[in-house]
Every structure is written in structure tokens, then in C-alpha cells.
Amino acid sequence: MEILVAKSAGFCFGVKRAINEAEKTASEKASDIYTLGPIIHNPQVVERLEDSRVFVREGLDEIDKGTVIIRSHGVKLQEYELARSKGLDIVDATCPFVKKAQDLVSRLSEEGYSVIVVGQKEHPEVKGIISYGPPGIRVVETPEELKGMAREKKIGIVAQTTLPMKKLEAVVSFCVSRASEIKVFNTICNATSIRQEESASLAREVDVMIVVGGRNSANTRRLAEICRSIQPRTHHVEVAEELEPAWFADTEKVGVTSGASTPDWIIEDVVRRTAHLCPK
Amino acid sequence: MEILVAKSAGFCFGVKRAINEAEKTASEKASDIYTLGPIIHNPQVVERLEDSRVFVREGLDEIDKGTVIIRSHGVKLQEYELARSKGLDIVDATCPFVKKAQDLVSRLSEEGYSVIVVGQKEHPEVKGIISYGPPGIRVVETPEELKGMAREKKIGIVAQTTLPMKKLEAVVSFCVSRASEIKVFNTICNATSIRQEESASLAREVDVMIVVGGRNSANTRRLAEICRSIQPRTHHVEVAEELEPAWFADTEKVGVTSGASTPDWIIEDVVRRTAHLCPK
């Protein structure tokens, strides 16, 4: 039996970088280290970091000294400033793509554009991005939410990095007739679409498809849906222990892919155990 | 019987301005005056101007001295420079909205954007606009024409002033995923859409609708189509003499509208003759 692992499986660039920063900080500093919110939605990774004295805190009111790591989502400008005024050591692991979206909102506002951020209002990344704009900056996911907007001279548009492209296109298209000038920064990171396309193409090649990742991870669930629509013998697991021998009956080829928050060692575990279950 | 005339009937701002400039120039200068191409697609207006020594010439090779009037469509930058080098007196009656589109192409090119002009390749206005960009600048009417375009860093988009908004929206939407940054200048003039909307609403109110304008004028024909779809008793005429008494049987209200190239005095003629045909 052959096991094929998607090249794009595992952490995206920004998450990998944030975890590396956390591990590096833990190895260099003697004091306690905190992350503002879990560094990633994966309990195994968070536990591992706790063993290295990197603890999760939900807000800065819970941190009075030591080092604070800003995760890949970024934080609000006000939180950043509060951390500084509290004299905390700041390790800024904001994903460079998110940082760019923050900077662009700030730049567009300064240049006199009415800024629209296309994304999910409640997502921590979006809350951070809009904090770089003026109060009352617009956040929408669909053009319908802009109905009734007065005509503007200049509209500037920035997207949440994980936004589906179709949503950005729809909002931009709506705005064309609502302003004399529109400046769009396509800040969408293509890691998600590349992973989805590669997994779909893998699902077409194999008899069984294994999707590894948290059951609470939206991007992993979406990945499993896509694979299942192509190969009905698709199974979504969080850890290797969930794999069942019966899944691999009459199987020549198994495909393995994972969501963005799944660490490499969990993927390796799954590959090892799959090989063990069907050794032929 | 009541006769209602659409407020937006008659020349658009740019055409009105160009004709005023031509008349003013004729009254001030003793020498012959030329327009590069007919100042408007209306033979009556062109004849009137000829009586004031304003003649139509198709190219600068036909003009060696005197005054040249640039019509509202504008001309190519190279033609402008040639007129200057020939020592001609230049009266630039380029529509300010077209001038703006020309300037924006030049500015976007200087700022490093790959410029796309959305419009009709063969239209004189578009030929003028693109002459302000680099050689090989793209002109398209639909996104399909951009298939296979390499991904760009910065795309700048400008539209022909008479483009339907839907066409600009479609091209902009296509470009969102093809560049990191997109700057769109909505250079569409709303004179056409305002005239169409007002005429449609007038057609709903009346028993007979008269659309005045050249039969070779695309915008007049389109206006007649729109009115006819609402009020089947719609008639397209070029001059008052074409009006037939039978059209006004059992009529309480007549609506009159016109294309962008129809002068006021032709509209007034039509109104007068309509009143004469149905005096009750």
C-alpha cells in the first residue's frame, strides 16, 4: 500500500513562524512567558508549550510582568500599546501577511480613503486589523451590508487573510459604482486555497483519504467536506489513535492531508499508524 | 394634450461645451477653422457650423494653417503634439471627463501600475485615452479578453466615459485575484444612465413617446428601444417633418426625449410640430 501526504499539509507559514518564536523564546528566557490567547487551536501544541513555561492568558489584565507573545492573528493596536506601557517584553509573532493588512488600513486611512475591511467582525485577526483604522471603520462579509452607504470620493478595501476570494470580488464589484476611486489590496493569503486544491487532487488519486485536524477547526472541517465530495471514503481524525483497520480494506493508495493548525508530528503519527494497520 | 420633455434631453455637458467653443471661435477668428472629425454625429449641426466657416477634416495632414478644434472625444497625445509642431492654433474642447481619464492613464503609468482601459478599442475617445499610456496598453470590454494574463503587482483601471457600469464591474472583479493591488478610477459619466432612466420613467406616464436623434446614433437607438419596451407607441425621428398625425390619435400625453447628439432647436421643432398636429 502506498501513502501519499499532501505537500501543503501542516502549519501555514505564519503559524509555523509563531510557534518557532514561542519555542525560541522559551529556550532563551528564564521568566514565565505568556501568549495572548492560544497560539493555535490545537490542544496538543498548547500543552507542549506549557511544559516549556509558555502559558495561555486571555487578556493583558492577567499579565503583569514577563514576556508576552503576540500570536499570528495579531492584536489590537491598543493592546500592543498597553503591553508596552506595562513594561512587558513583547515578542511579536503576528503573521507578516496580517501585519501587512494592518499597515495598509493605517496607510489608506492616512491617505483619505474610506476604508472597508472584508471579513468576519468577530475574528481576532479582523479586530486587530480594524484597530489600525479610524473608529467606526466598516467591516462586511457581503455587499448587502453596504446597501444604503453614501457615495464616497475614495474607497480603500483590505481583506481578512483567510477570506474566500469570491467574497472580496463581490464587495469590490459593488463599490465600483459607489466611488470615483477605489484602491483594493488583495491581502488574501493563498495557503488555504492551495491546500484545498492540492487535497482535492490527492482525493481523486486514492482509495481512502485521511484528513487530520481539530474537530473545532473550521478550515479542517471544510477540507474534509471537499475531500468527501470527491472520495466518499474520507475520514476526519484528530489523532492517530482514532484510525480504524476496517477503513483500509481493499486499499491500494491512502492520501493524508491536514488543516492549518495540525503540527507535523501528529501528521507523522497518522502516517506511521496507517502504514502499521495495512502493512501489505 | 400635454407635451412633456425629458429634462435630460439634448446635448450632454461635454458636447454642449465643444459646440459652444466652436461657435465662439467662429465669431472671434477671421481665418478658417477646422474640427478633427465631425464635432458631433448630427448633420444639421455640422452644416450650421460650416456656414460659420468651421469645416470638418479627417486628419492633421489636411490642415496646414489656421485653427483646429479638438472635439469632445479628445485626440491622441501624438496628434496634439503634431498640431502644436505645425504651429496651428489649438482650441481644446476635449470633454473634461475624457481629459480626466487621459490624465489618470498617464498618472497610473507613472506610478508603476499595469494599466487596463475598459472600453471599445476602435472608439476615438479610447484611442485618445490609451495614447497617454505606454505602448501595448491593454484595452478590453470583457474579462474573457484578460484570460491568460500573468499575475501583476499593481493593476490600474480606467473606463471609457460612456461604458455601461456592469462592464467595468466585471473587469474589476476579475482583476482582484490577479494582483496584490488594484486602483480603479470610475471615469464613467452618468449622463447616459440618467437620460435612460428619466426617459423610461417618462415613457411610463405618457400615451405616445417621441425619441429624437440620428438613426446612426447608437445611444439614440438604445433610448428608443428602452422606451418602446415600456410604451409600444414609441417613434424614433430625426427631424420634426417625420411626425405623422395618425400617431397622436386618442392621445392625452406625449413624451419627448432625445439622444446625446441632438441639438435643442431640433427638439423644439419636434415639440412645436407635435403641438400643431394635436391642438386639442
Coordinates of C-alpha atoms in Angstrom, one line a residue:
Chain A
M1 CA 0.0 0.0 0.0
E2 CA 1.1 3.5 -0.8
I3 CA 0.6 6.5 1.5
L4 CA 0.7 9.9 -0.2
V5 CA 0.9 13.0 2.0
A6 CA -0.2 16.4 0.7
K7 CA 2.8 18.7 0.4
S8 CA 0.8 21.6 1.8
A9 CA -0.3 19.6 4.9
G10 CA 0.6 21.1 8.3
F11 CA 1.0 24.6 9.6
C12 CA 0.9 27.6 7.3
F13 CA 3.9 29.9 7.2
G14 CA 2.5 32.3 9.8
V15 CA 1.6 29.7 12.3
K16 CA 4.9 27.8 11.9
R17 CA 6.7 31.1 12.5
A18 CA 4.7 31.9 15.6
I19 CA 5.3 28.5 17.2
N20 CA 9.0 28.7 16.3
E21 CA 9.2 32.1 18.0
A22 CA 7.4 30.7 21.1
E23 CA 9.9 27.8 21.3
K24 CA 12.9 30.0 20.8
T25 CA 11.6 32.5 23.5
A26 CA 11.1 29.6 25.9
S27 CA 14.7 28.4 25.3
E28 CA 16.2 31.9 25.8
K29 CA 14.2 33.4 28.7
A30 CA 14.2 32.2 32.3
S31 CA 11.0 34.0 33.3
D32 CA 7.4 32.9 32.6
I33 CA 6.1 33.5 29.1
Y34 CA 2.5 34.2 28.1
T35 CA 0.6 34.0 24.8
L36 CA -2.4 36.3 24.4
G37 CA -5.0 33.6 23.6
P38 CA -3.9 30.1 22.5
I39 CA -1.1 30.3 19.9
I40 CA -3.1 27.9 17.8
H41 CA -6.4 25.9 18.1
N42 CA -4.6 22.6 18.8
P43 CA -4.6 21.4 22.4
Q44 CA -1.5 19.1 21.9
V45 CA 0.6 22.1 20.8
V46 CA -0.6 24.3 23.6
E47 CA 0.2 21.5 26.2
R48 CA 3.7 21.1 24.8
L49 CA 4.3 24.8 25.1
E50 CA 3.0 24.8 28.7
D51 CA 5.7 22.2 29.5
S52 CA 8.2 24.9 28.4
R53 CA 6.6 27.5 30.6
V54 CA 4.6 29.2 27.8
F55 CA 1.1 29.8 29.3
V56 CA -2.1 31.0 27.7
R57 CA -3.7 34.1 29.1
E58 CA -6.9 35.7 27.7
G59 CA -6.1 39.3 28.3
L60 CA -3.3 41.7 29.4
D61 CA -5.1 42.3 32.7
E62 CA -3.9 38.8 33.6
I63 CA -0.2 39.6 32.8
D64 CA 1.8 42.0 35.0
K65 CA 5.4 41.0 34.2
G66 CA 7.5 38.8 32.0
T67 CA 7.2 38.2 28.3
V68 CA 4.1 38.3 26.1
I69 CA 3.9 36.6 22.7
I70 CA 1.6 38.0 20.2
R71 CA 0.2 35.1 18.1
S72 CA -0.1 35.0 14.3
H73 CA -3.6 36.6 14.3
G74 CA -2.1 39.8 15.7
V75 CA -3.7 42.1 18.4
K76 CA -5.4 45.4 18.5
L77 CA -3.1 48.5 18.4
Q78 CA -4.4 49.5 21.8
E79 CA -3.4 46.1 23.3
Y80 CA 0.0 46.4 21.8
E81 CA 0.4 49.9 23.4
L82 CA -0.9 48.6 26.7
A83 CA 1.6 45.8 26.7
R84 CA 4.3 48.3 26.1
S85 CA 3.1 50.7 28.8
K86 CA 3.1 47.8 31.3
G87 CA 6.8 47.3 30.5
L88 CA 6.3 43.7 29.3
D89 CA 8.8 42.1 26.9
I90 CA 6.9 41.8 23.6
V91 CA 7.6 39.0 21.1
D92 CA 5.5 40.0 18.1
A93 CA 4.8 36.8 16.1
T94 CA 2.0 38.5 14.1
C95 CA 1.9 36.8 10.7
P96 CA 3.6 39.1 8.2
F97 CA 0.6 38.9 5.9
V98 CA -1.7 40.1 8.8
K99 CA 0.8 42.8 9.7
K100 CA 0.7 44.0 6.1
A101 CA -3.1 44.2 6.2
Q102 CA -2.9 46.2 9.5
D103 CA -0.3 48.6 7.9
L104 CA -2.4 49.0 4.8
V105 CA -5.5 50.0 6.8
S106 CA -3.4 52.6 8.5
R107 CA -2.0 53.9 5.2
L108 CA -5.3 54.0 3.4
S109 CA -6.9 56.0 6.3
E110 CA -4.0 58.5 6.3
E111 CA -4.4 58.9 2.5
G112 CA -8.0 59.8 2.9
Y113 CA -9.7 56.6 1.8
S114 CA -12.9 55.5 3.5
V115 CA -11.7 52.0 4.5
I116 CA -13.7 48.8 4.2
V117 CA -12.4 45.6 5.7
V118 CA -13.9 42.5 4.2
G119 CA -14.0 39.7 6.7
Q120 CA -15.6 38.4 9.9
K121 CA -16.3 41.1 12.5
E122 CA -15.7 38.8 15.4
H123 CA -12.5 37.2 14.2
P124 CA -9.4 38.2 16.3
E125 CA -7.4 38.9 13.2
V126 CA -10.1 41.3 11.9
K127 CA -10.4 43.0 15.3
G128 CA -6.7 43.7 15.2
I129 CA -6.7 44.9 11.6
I130 CA -9.5 47.4 12.1
S131 CA -7.9 48.9 15.2
Y132 CA -5.4 50.5 12.8
G133 CA -8.2 52.4 11.1
P134 CA -10.5 55.2 12.4
P135 CA -13.3 54.5 14.9
G136 CA -16.4 53.2 13.1
I137 CA -14.4 51.6 10.2
R138 CA -16.7 49.3 8.2
V139 CA -16.4 45.5 8.3
V140 CA -18.5 43.5 6.0
E141 CA -18.7 40.0 4.5
T142 CA -21.2 40.7 1.7
P143 CA -22.2 43.7 -0.4
E144 CA -25.7 43.6 1.1
E145 CA -24.3 45.0 4.3
L146 CA -23.2 48.1 2.3
K147 CA -26.7 48.9 0.9
G148 CA -27.6 52.5 1.7
M149 CA -23.9 53.6 2.0
A150 CA -23.5 57.2 0.8
R151 CA -21.4 57.7 -2.3
E152 CA -17.7 58.2 -1.3
K153 CA -14.9 60.0 -3.1
K154 CA -12.2 57.4 -2.3
I155 CA -12.8 53.8 -1.0
G156 CA -10.0 51.6 0.2
I157 CA -10.5 47.9 0.6
V158 CA -8.5 45.3 2.5
A159 CA -9.4 41.7 3.2
Q160 CA -9.0 39.2 6.1
T161 CA -6.1 37.0 5.1
T162 CA -8.3 33.8 5.1
L163 CA -11.2 35.3 3.2
P164 CA -12.6 33.3 0.2
M165 CA -11.7 35.3 -3.0
K166 CA -15.3 35.3 -4.2
K167 CA -16.3 37.4 -1.1
L168 CA -13.7 40.1 -1.8
E169 CA -14.7 40.2 -5.5
A170 CA -18.3 40.7 -4.7
V171 CA -17.6 43.6 -2.3
V172 CA -15.2 45.3 -4.7
S173 CA -17.6 44.9 -7.6
F174 CA -20.4 46.6 -5.5
C175 CA -18.1 49.5 -4.6
V176 CA -17.1 50.4 -8.2
S177 CA -20.2 52.5 -8.8
R178 CA -20.1 54.0 -5.3
A179 CA -16.9 56.0 -5.6
S180 CA -14.7 57.9 -8.0
E181 CA -11.6 56.0 -6.9
I182 CA -11.2 52.5 -5.4
K183 CA -8.0 51.1 -4.1
V184 CA -8.0 47.4 -3.3
F185 CA -5.3 45.5 -1.6
N186 CA -5.7 41.8 -2.1
T187 CA -4.4 40.7 1.3
I188 CA -5.8 37.2 0.9
C189 CA -3.2 34.6 1.7
N190 CA -3.4 31.7 -0.8
A191 CA -2.2 29.0 1.7
T192 CA -5.9 27.9 2.3
S193 CA -6.8 27.7 -1.4
I194 CA -3.5 25.9 -2.3
R195 CA -4.1 23.3 0.5
Q196 CA -7.7 22.8 -0.7
E197 CA -6.8 22.4 -4.3
E198 CA -3.9 20.0 -3.5
S199 CA -6.1 17.9 -1.2
A200 CA -8.9 17.7 -3.8
S201 CA -6.4 16.5 -6.4
L202 CA -5.0 13.9 -4.0
A203 CA -8.5 12.7 -3.1
R204 CA -9.0 11.9 -6.8
E205 CA -6.0 9.6 -6.8
V206 CA -6.5 7.5 -3.7
D207 CA -8.9 4.8 -2.4
V208 CA -9.1 6.3 1.2
M209 CA -8.5 9.8 2.3
I210 CA -7.5 10.8 5.9
V211 CA -7.9 14.4 6.9
V212 CA -6.1 15.3 10.2
G213 CA -7.0 18.2 12.4
G214 CA -9.1 19.6 15.3
R215 CA -12.8 18.9 15.0
N216 CA -13.4 22.5 16.1
S217 CA -11.2 23.8 13.3
A218 CA -13.3 25.4 10.6
N219 CA -10.6 25.0 7.9
T220 CA -10.1 21.3 8.7
R221 CA -13.8 20.5 8.5
R222 CA -14.1 22.4 5.2
L223 CA -11.1 20.3 3.9
A224 CA -12.8 17.1 4.9
E225 CA -16.0 18.2 3.1
I226 CA -14.1 18.9 -0.1
C227 CA -12.3 15.5 0.0
R228 CA -15.5 13.6 0.9
S229 CA -17.3 15.1 -2.1
I230 CA -14.7 13.5 -4.3
Q231 CA -13.8 10.4 -2.4
P232 CA -16.6 9.2 -0.1
R233 CA -14.1 7.0 1.9
T234 CA -12.8 10.2 3.6
H235 CA -12.2 10.1 7.4
H236 CA -11.6 13.2 9.6
V237 CA -9.4 12.3 12.7
E238 CA -7.7 14.5 15.4
V239 CA -5.1 11.9 16.4
A240 CA -3.6 8.6 15.1
E241 CA -5.4 6.6 17.7
E242 CA -8.7 7.1 16.0
L243 CA -7.7 5.3 12.8
E244 CA -9.7 2.0 12.3
P245 CA -8.3 -1.0 10.5
A246 CA -11.6 -1.6 8.7
W247 CA -11.2 1.7 6.8
F248 CA -8.3 0.3 4.9
A249 CA -9.8 -2.9 3.5
D250 CA -9.1 -3.4 -0.3
T251 CA -6.9 -0.3 -0.3
E252 CA -4.1 0.4 -2.7
K253 CA -3.5 4.1 -2.0
V254 CA -4.1 6.2 1.1
G255 CA -4.0 10.1 1.0
V256 CA -3.2 12.2 4.0
T257 CA -3.8 15.9 4.4
S258 CA -4.4 18.2 7.3
G259 CA -5.8 21.6 8.4
A260 CA -3.6 24.6 9.0
S261 CA -3.4 24.1 12.8
T262 CA -2.1 20.5 12.7
P263 CA 1.5 20.0 13.7
D264 CA 3.8 17.8 11.7
W265 CA 4.4 15.3 14.4
I266 CA 0.6 14.5 14.6
I267 CA 0.6 14.0 10.8
E268 CA 3.7 11.8 11.1
D269 CA 1.9 9.7 13.8
V270 CA -1.0 9.2 11.5
V271 CA 1.2 8.1 8.6
R272 CA 3.1 5.7 10.8
R273 CA -0.1 4.1 12.2
T274 CA -1.7 3.9 8.8
A275 CA 1.3 2.0 7.5
H276 CA 1.1 -0.3 10.5
L277 CA -2.6 -1.0 10.0
C278 CA -2.1 -2.1 6.4
P279 CA 1.4 -3.4 6.1
K280 CA 0.9 -5.3 2.8
Chain B
M1 CA -53.0 67.4 -25.0
E2 CA -49.9 67.7 -22.8
I3 CA -46.3 67.5 -24.1
L4 CA -43.7 66.5 -21.6
V5 CA -40.0 67.0 -22.5
A6 CA -37.3 65.0 -20.6
K7 CA -35.1 67.4 -18.7
S8 CA -32.0 65.4 -19.7
A9 CA -32.9 65.6 -23.4
G10 CA -30.3 67.2 -25.7
F11 CA -26.5 67.5 -25.6
C12 CA -24.5 66.2 -22.7
F13 CA -22.3 68.7 -20.9
G14 CA -19.2 67.8 -22.9
V15 CA -20.8 68.1 -26.3
K16 CA -22.6 71.4 -25.4
R17 CA -19.3 72.8 -24.3
A18 CA -17.5 71.7 -27.5
I19 CA -20.2 73.3 -29.8
N20 CA -20.1 76.5 -27.7
E21 CA -16.3 76.6 -28.2
A22 CA -16.7 76.1 -31.9
E23 CA -19.3 78.9 -32.2
K24 CA -17.3 81.2 -30.0
T25 CA -14.1 80.5 -32.1
A26 CA -16.0 81.2 -35.3
S27 CA -17.2 84.5 -34.0
E28 CA -13.7 85.6 -32.9
K29 CA -11.4 84.4 -35.7
A30 CA -11.3 85.6 -39.3
S31 CA -9.3 82.6 -40.6
D32 CA -10.8 79.2 -41.5
I33 CA -11.4 76.8 -38.6
Y34 CA -11.3 73.1 -38.7
T35 CA -12.6 70.3 -36.5
L36 CA -10.7 67.0 -36.4
G37 CA -13.6 64.7 -37.4
P38 CA -17.2 65.9 -37.1
I39 CA -17.8 67.7 -33.8
I40 CA -20.9 65.6 -33.3
H41 CA -22.8 62.9 -35.2
N42 CA -25.5 65.3 -36.3
P43 CA -25.5 66.6 -40.0
Q44 CA -27.7 69.6 -39.2
V45 CA -25.2 70.9 -36.5
V46 CA -22.2 70.2 -38.8
E47 CA -23.9 72.1 -41.7
R48 CA -24.7 75.1 -39.4
L49 CA -21.0 75.3 -38.4
E50 CA -19.9 75.1 -42.0
D51 CA -21.9 78.2 -42.6
S52 CA -19.7 79.9 -40.0
R53 CA -16.5 78.7 -41.7
V54 CA -16.0 75.7 -39.4
F55 CA -15.0 72.8 -41.6
V56 CA -14.6 69.1 -40.9
R57 CA -11.2 67.5 -41.7
E58 CA -10.4 63.8 -41.0
G59 CA -6.7 64.3 -40.2
L60 CA -4.0 66.8 -39.5
D61 CA -2.4 66.1 -42.9
E62 CA -5.3 68.0 -44.3
I63 CA -4.7 71.1 -42.2
D64 CA -1.6 73.3 -42.7
K65 CA -2.7 76.6 -41.1
G66 CA -5.4 78.3 -39.1
T67 CA -7.3 77.0 -36.1
V68 CA -8.0 73.4 -35.2
I69 CA -10.8 72.5 -32.7
I70 CA -10.3 69.2 -30.8
R71 CA -13.8 67.7 -30.3
S72 CA -15.2 66.4 -27.0
H73 CA -13.8 62.8 -27.7
G74 CA -10.3 64.2 -27.4
V75 CA -7.4 63.1 -29.6
K76 CA -4.2 61.1 -29.3
L77 CA -1.3 62.8 -27.5
Q78 CA 0.7 62.4 -30.7
E79 CA -1.9 64.3 -32.7
Y80 CA -2.0 67.1 -30.1
E81 CA 1.8 67.4 -30.4
L82 CA 1.7 67.3 -34.2
A83 CA -0.8 70.1 -34.2
R84 CA 1.4 72.1 -32.0
S85 CA 4.6 71.5 -34.0
K86 CA 2.6 72.6 -37.2
G87 CA 2.0 75.9 -35.5
L88 CA -1.8 75.6 -35.6
D89 CA -4.0 77.5 -33.2
I90 CA -5.4 74.8 -30.9
V91 CA -8.9 75.1 -29.3
D92 CA -9.1 72.1 -27.0
A93 CA -12.7 71.2 -26.5
T94 CA -12.0 67.7 -25.1
C95 CA -14.7 66.8 -22.6
P96 CA -13.3 67.4 -19.1
F97 CA -14.4 63.9 -18.1
V98 CA -12.4 62.4 -21.0
K99 CA -9.4 64.7 -20.2
K100 CA -9.5 63.3 -16.7
A101 CA -9.4 59.7 -18.0
Q102 CA -6.4 60.6 -20.2
D103 CA -4.6 62.2 -17.2
L104 CA -5.3 59.2 -15.0
V105 CA -3.8 56.8 -17.5
S106 CA -0.7 58.9 -17.6
R107 CA -0.6 59.1 -13.8
L108 CA -1.2 55.4 -13.2
S109 CA 1.5 54.5 -15.7
E110 CA 4.0 56.8 -14.0
E111 CA 3.1 55.3 -10.6
G112 CA 4.0 51.8 -11.9
Y113 CA 0.6 50.3 -12.4
S114 CA -0.1 48.0 -15.4
V115 CA -3.0 49.9 -16.9
I116 CA -6.1 48.4 -18.3
V117 CA -8.6 50.6 -20.2
V118 CA -12.1 49.2 -20.2
G119 CA -13.9 50.2 -23.4
Q120 CA -14.1 49.9 -27.2
K121 CA -10.7 49.6 -28.9
E122 CA -11.9 51.4 -32.1
H123 CA -13.7 54.3 -30.4
P124 CA -11.9 57.7 -30.9
E125 CA -12.2 58.5 -27.2
V126 CA -10.5 55.3 -26.3
K127 CA -7.7 55.7 -28.9
G128 CA -7.0 59.1 -27.3
I129 CA -7.1 57.8 -23.8
I130 CA -4.6 55.0 -24.4
S131 CA -2.2 57.3 -26.1
Y132 CA -1.4 58.6 -22.7
G133 CA -0.2 55.2 -21.5
P134 CA 2.8 53.1 -22.6
P135 CA 2.8 51.2 -26.0
G136 CA 0.8 47.9 -25.8
I137 CA -1.5 49.2 -23.0
R138 CA -4.5 46.8 -22.6
V139 CA -8.0 47.7 -23.9
V140 CA -10.7 45.2 -23.1
E141 CA -14.5 45.1 -22.9
T142 CA -14.9 41.8 -21.1
P143 CA -12.8 39.8 -18.5
E144 CA -12.6 37.0 -21.1
E145 CA -10.1 39.1 -23.0
L146 CA -7.8 39.0 -20.0
K147 CA -7.6 35.2 -19.7
G148 CA -4.0 34.1 -19.6
M149 CA -2.8 37.5 -18.3
A150 CA 0.2 37.0 -16.0
R151 CA -0.3 38.0 -12.4
E152 CA 0.7 41.6 -11.8
K153 CA 1.9 43.5 -8.8
K154 CA -0.2 46.6 -9.4
I155 CA -3.1 47.0 -11.8
G156 CA -4.7 50.4 -12.6
I157 CA -8.1 50.5 -14.3
V158 CA -9.8 53.4 -16.1
A159 CA -13.0 53.3 -18.2
Q160 CA -14.4 54.8 -21.4
T161 CA -16.7 57.6 -20.1
T162 CA -19.8 56.0 -21.8
L163 CA -19.2 52.4 -20.7
P164 CA -22.1 50.6 -19.0
M165 CA -21.2 50.2 -15.3
K166 CA -21.7 46.4 -15.4
K167 CA -18.7 46.0 -17.8
L168 CA -16.4 47.9 -15.5
E169 CA -17.6 45.9 -12.5
A170 CA -16.9 42.6 -14.4
V171 CA -13.4 43.5 -15.4
V172 CA -12.5 44.9 -11.9
S173 CA -13.9 41.8 -10.2
F174 CA -11.8 39.6 -12.5
C175 CA -8.6 41.6 -11.7
V176 CA -9.0 41.3 -7.9
S177 CA -7.3 37.9 -7.7
R178 CA -4.7 38.8 -10.4
A179 CA -2.8 41.5 -8.5
S180 CA -1.7 42.5 -5.0
E181 CA -3.0 46.0 -5.5
I182 CA -5.7 47.4 -7.8
K183 CA -6.6 51.0 -8.3
V184 CA -9.8 51.8 -10.1
F185 CA -10.9 55.2 -11.4
N186 CA -14.6 55.1 -12.1
T187 CA -14.4 57.6 -15.0
I188 CA -17.9 56.6 -16.3
C189 CA -20.0 59.7 -16.9
N190 CA -23.6 59.2 -15.7
A191 CA -25.2 61.4 -18.3
T192 CA -26.2 58.3 -20.4
S193 CA -27.7 56.4 -17.5
I194 CA -29.6 59.5 -16.1
R195 CA -31.0 60.1 -19.6
Q196 CA -32.1 56.5 -20.0
E197 CA -33.7 56.4 -16.5
E198 CA -35.6 59.7 -17.0
S199 CA -36.8 58.7 -20.4
A200 CA -38.0 55.3 -19.1
S201 CA -39.9 57.0 -16.3
L202 CA -41.5 59.5 -18.8
A203 CA -42.5 56.6 -21.1
R204 CA -44.5 55.1 -18.2
E205 CA -46.5 58.3 -17.9
V206 CA -47.5 59.0 -21.5
D207 CA -49.6 57.6 -24.3
V208 CA -47.1 58.3 -27.1
M209 CA -43.3 58.6 -26.8
I210 CA -41.2 60.5 -29.4
V211 CA -37.4 59.8 -29.4
V212 CA -35.4 62.4 -31.4
G213 CA -32.0 61.7 -32.8
G214 CA -29.8 60.4 -35.6
R215 CA -30.7 56.9 -36.8
N216 CA -26.9 56.2 -36.9
S217 CA -26.6 57.3 -33.3
A218 CA -26.2 54.2 -31.1
N219 CA -27.3 56.0 -27.9
T220 CA -30.5 57.3 -29.5
R221 CA -31.4 53.8 -30.9
R222 CA -30.8 52.3 -27.4
L223 CA -33.0 55.0 -25.9
A224 CA -35.8 54.2 -28.4
E225 CA -35.6 50.5 -27.5
I226 CA -35.9 51.2 -23.8
C227 CA -38.9 53.5 -24.3
R228 CA -40.6 51.0 -26.7
S229 CA -40.2 48.2 -24.2
I230 CA -42.4 50.3 -21.8
Q231 CA -44.6 52.2 -24.3
P232 CA -45.1 50.4 -27.6
R233 CA -46.4 53.6 -29.2
T234 CA -42.8 54.9 -29.3
H235 CA -41.5 56.6 -32.5
H236 CA -37.9 57.4 -33.4
V237 CA -37.5 60.5 -35.6
E238 CA -34.5 62.6 -36.8
V239 CA -36.5 65.7 -37.6
A240 CA -39.9 67.2 -37.0
E241 CA -41.1 66.7 -40.6
E242 CA -41.2 62.9 -40.0
L243 CA -44.0 63.2 -37.4
E244 CA -47.3 61.7 -38.6
P245 CA -50.8 62.9 -37.4
A246 CA -52.0 59.3 -37.1
W247 CA -49.5 58.6 -34.3
F248 CA -51.4 61.0 -32.0
A249 CA -55.0 59.6 -32.2
D250 CA -56.6 59.3 -28.8
T251 CA -53.6 60.9 -27.0
E252 CA -53.7 62.8 -23.8
K253 CA -50.0 63.0 -23.0
V254 CA -46.9 62.9 -25.4
G255 CA -43.4 62.4 -24.1
V256 CA -40.3 63.8 -25.9
T257 CA -36.7 62.7 -25.3
S258 CA -33.6 62.7 -27.3
G259 CA -30.1 61.2 -27.8
A260 CA -26.9 63.0 -26.7
S261 CA -26.1 64.4 -30.1
T262 CA -29.5 66.1 -30.8
P263 CA -29.4 69.9 -30.6
D264 CA -32.1 71.8 -28.6
W265 CA -33.5 73.5 -31.7
I266 CA -34.4 70.2 -33.3
I267 CA -36.1 69.1 -30.1
E268 CA -38.0 72.5 -30.0
D269 CA -39.1 71.9 -33.6
V270 CA -40.5 68.5 -32.7
V271 CA -42.3 69.9 -29.7
R272 CA -43.8 72.7 -31.9
R273 CA -45.0 70.4 -34.6
T274 CA -46.4 67.8 -32.2
A275 CA -48.5 70.6 -30.6
H276 CA -49.6 71.7 -34.1
L277 CA -50.7 68.2 -35.1
C278 CA -52.8 67.7 -32.0
P279 CA -54.0 71.1 -30.9
K280 CA -56.9 70.0 -28.7

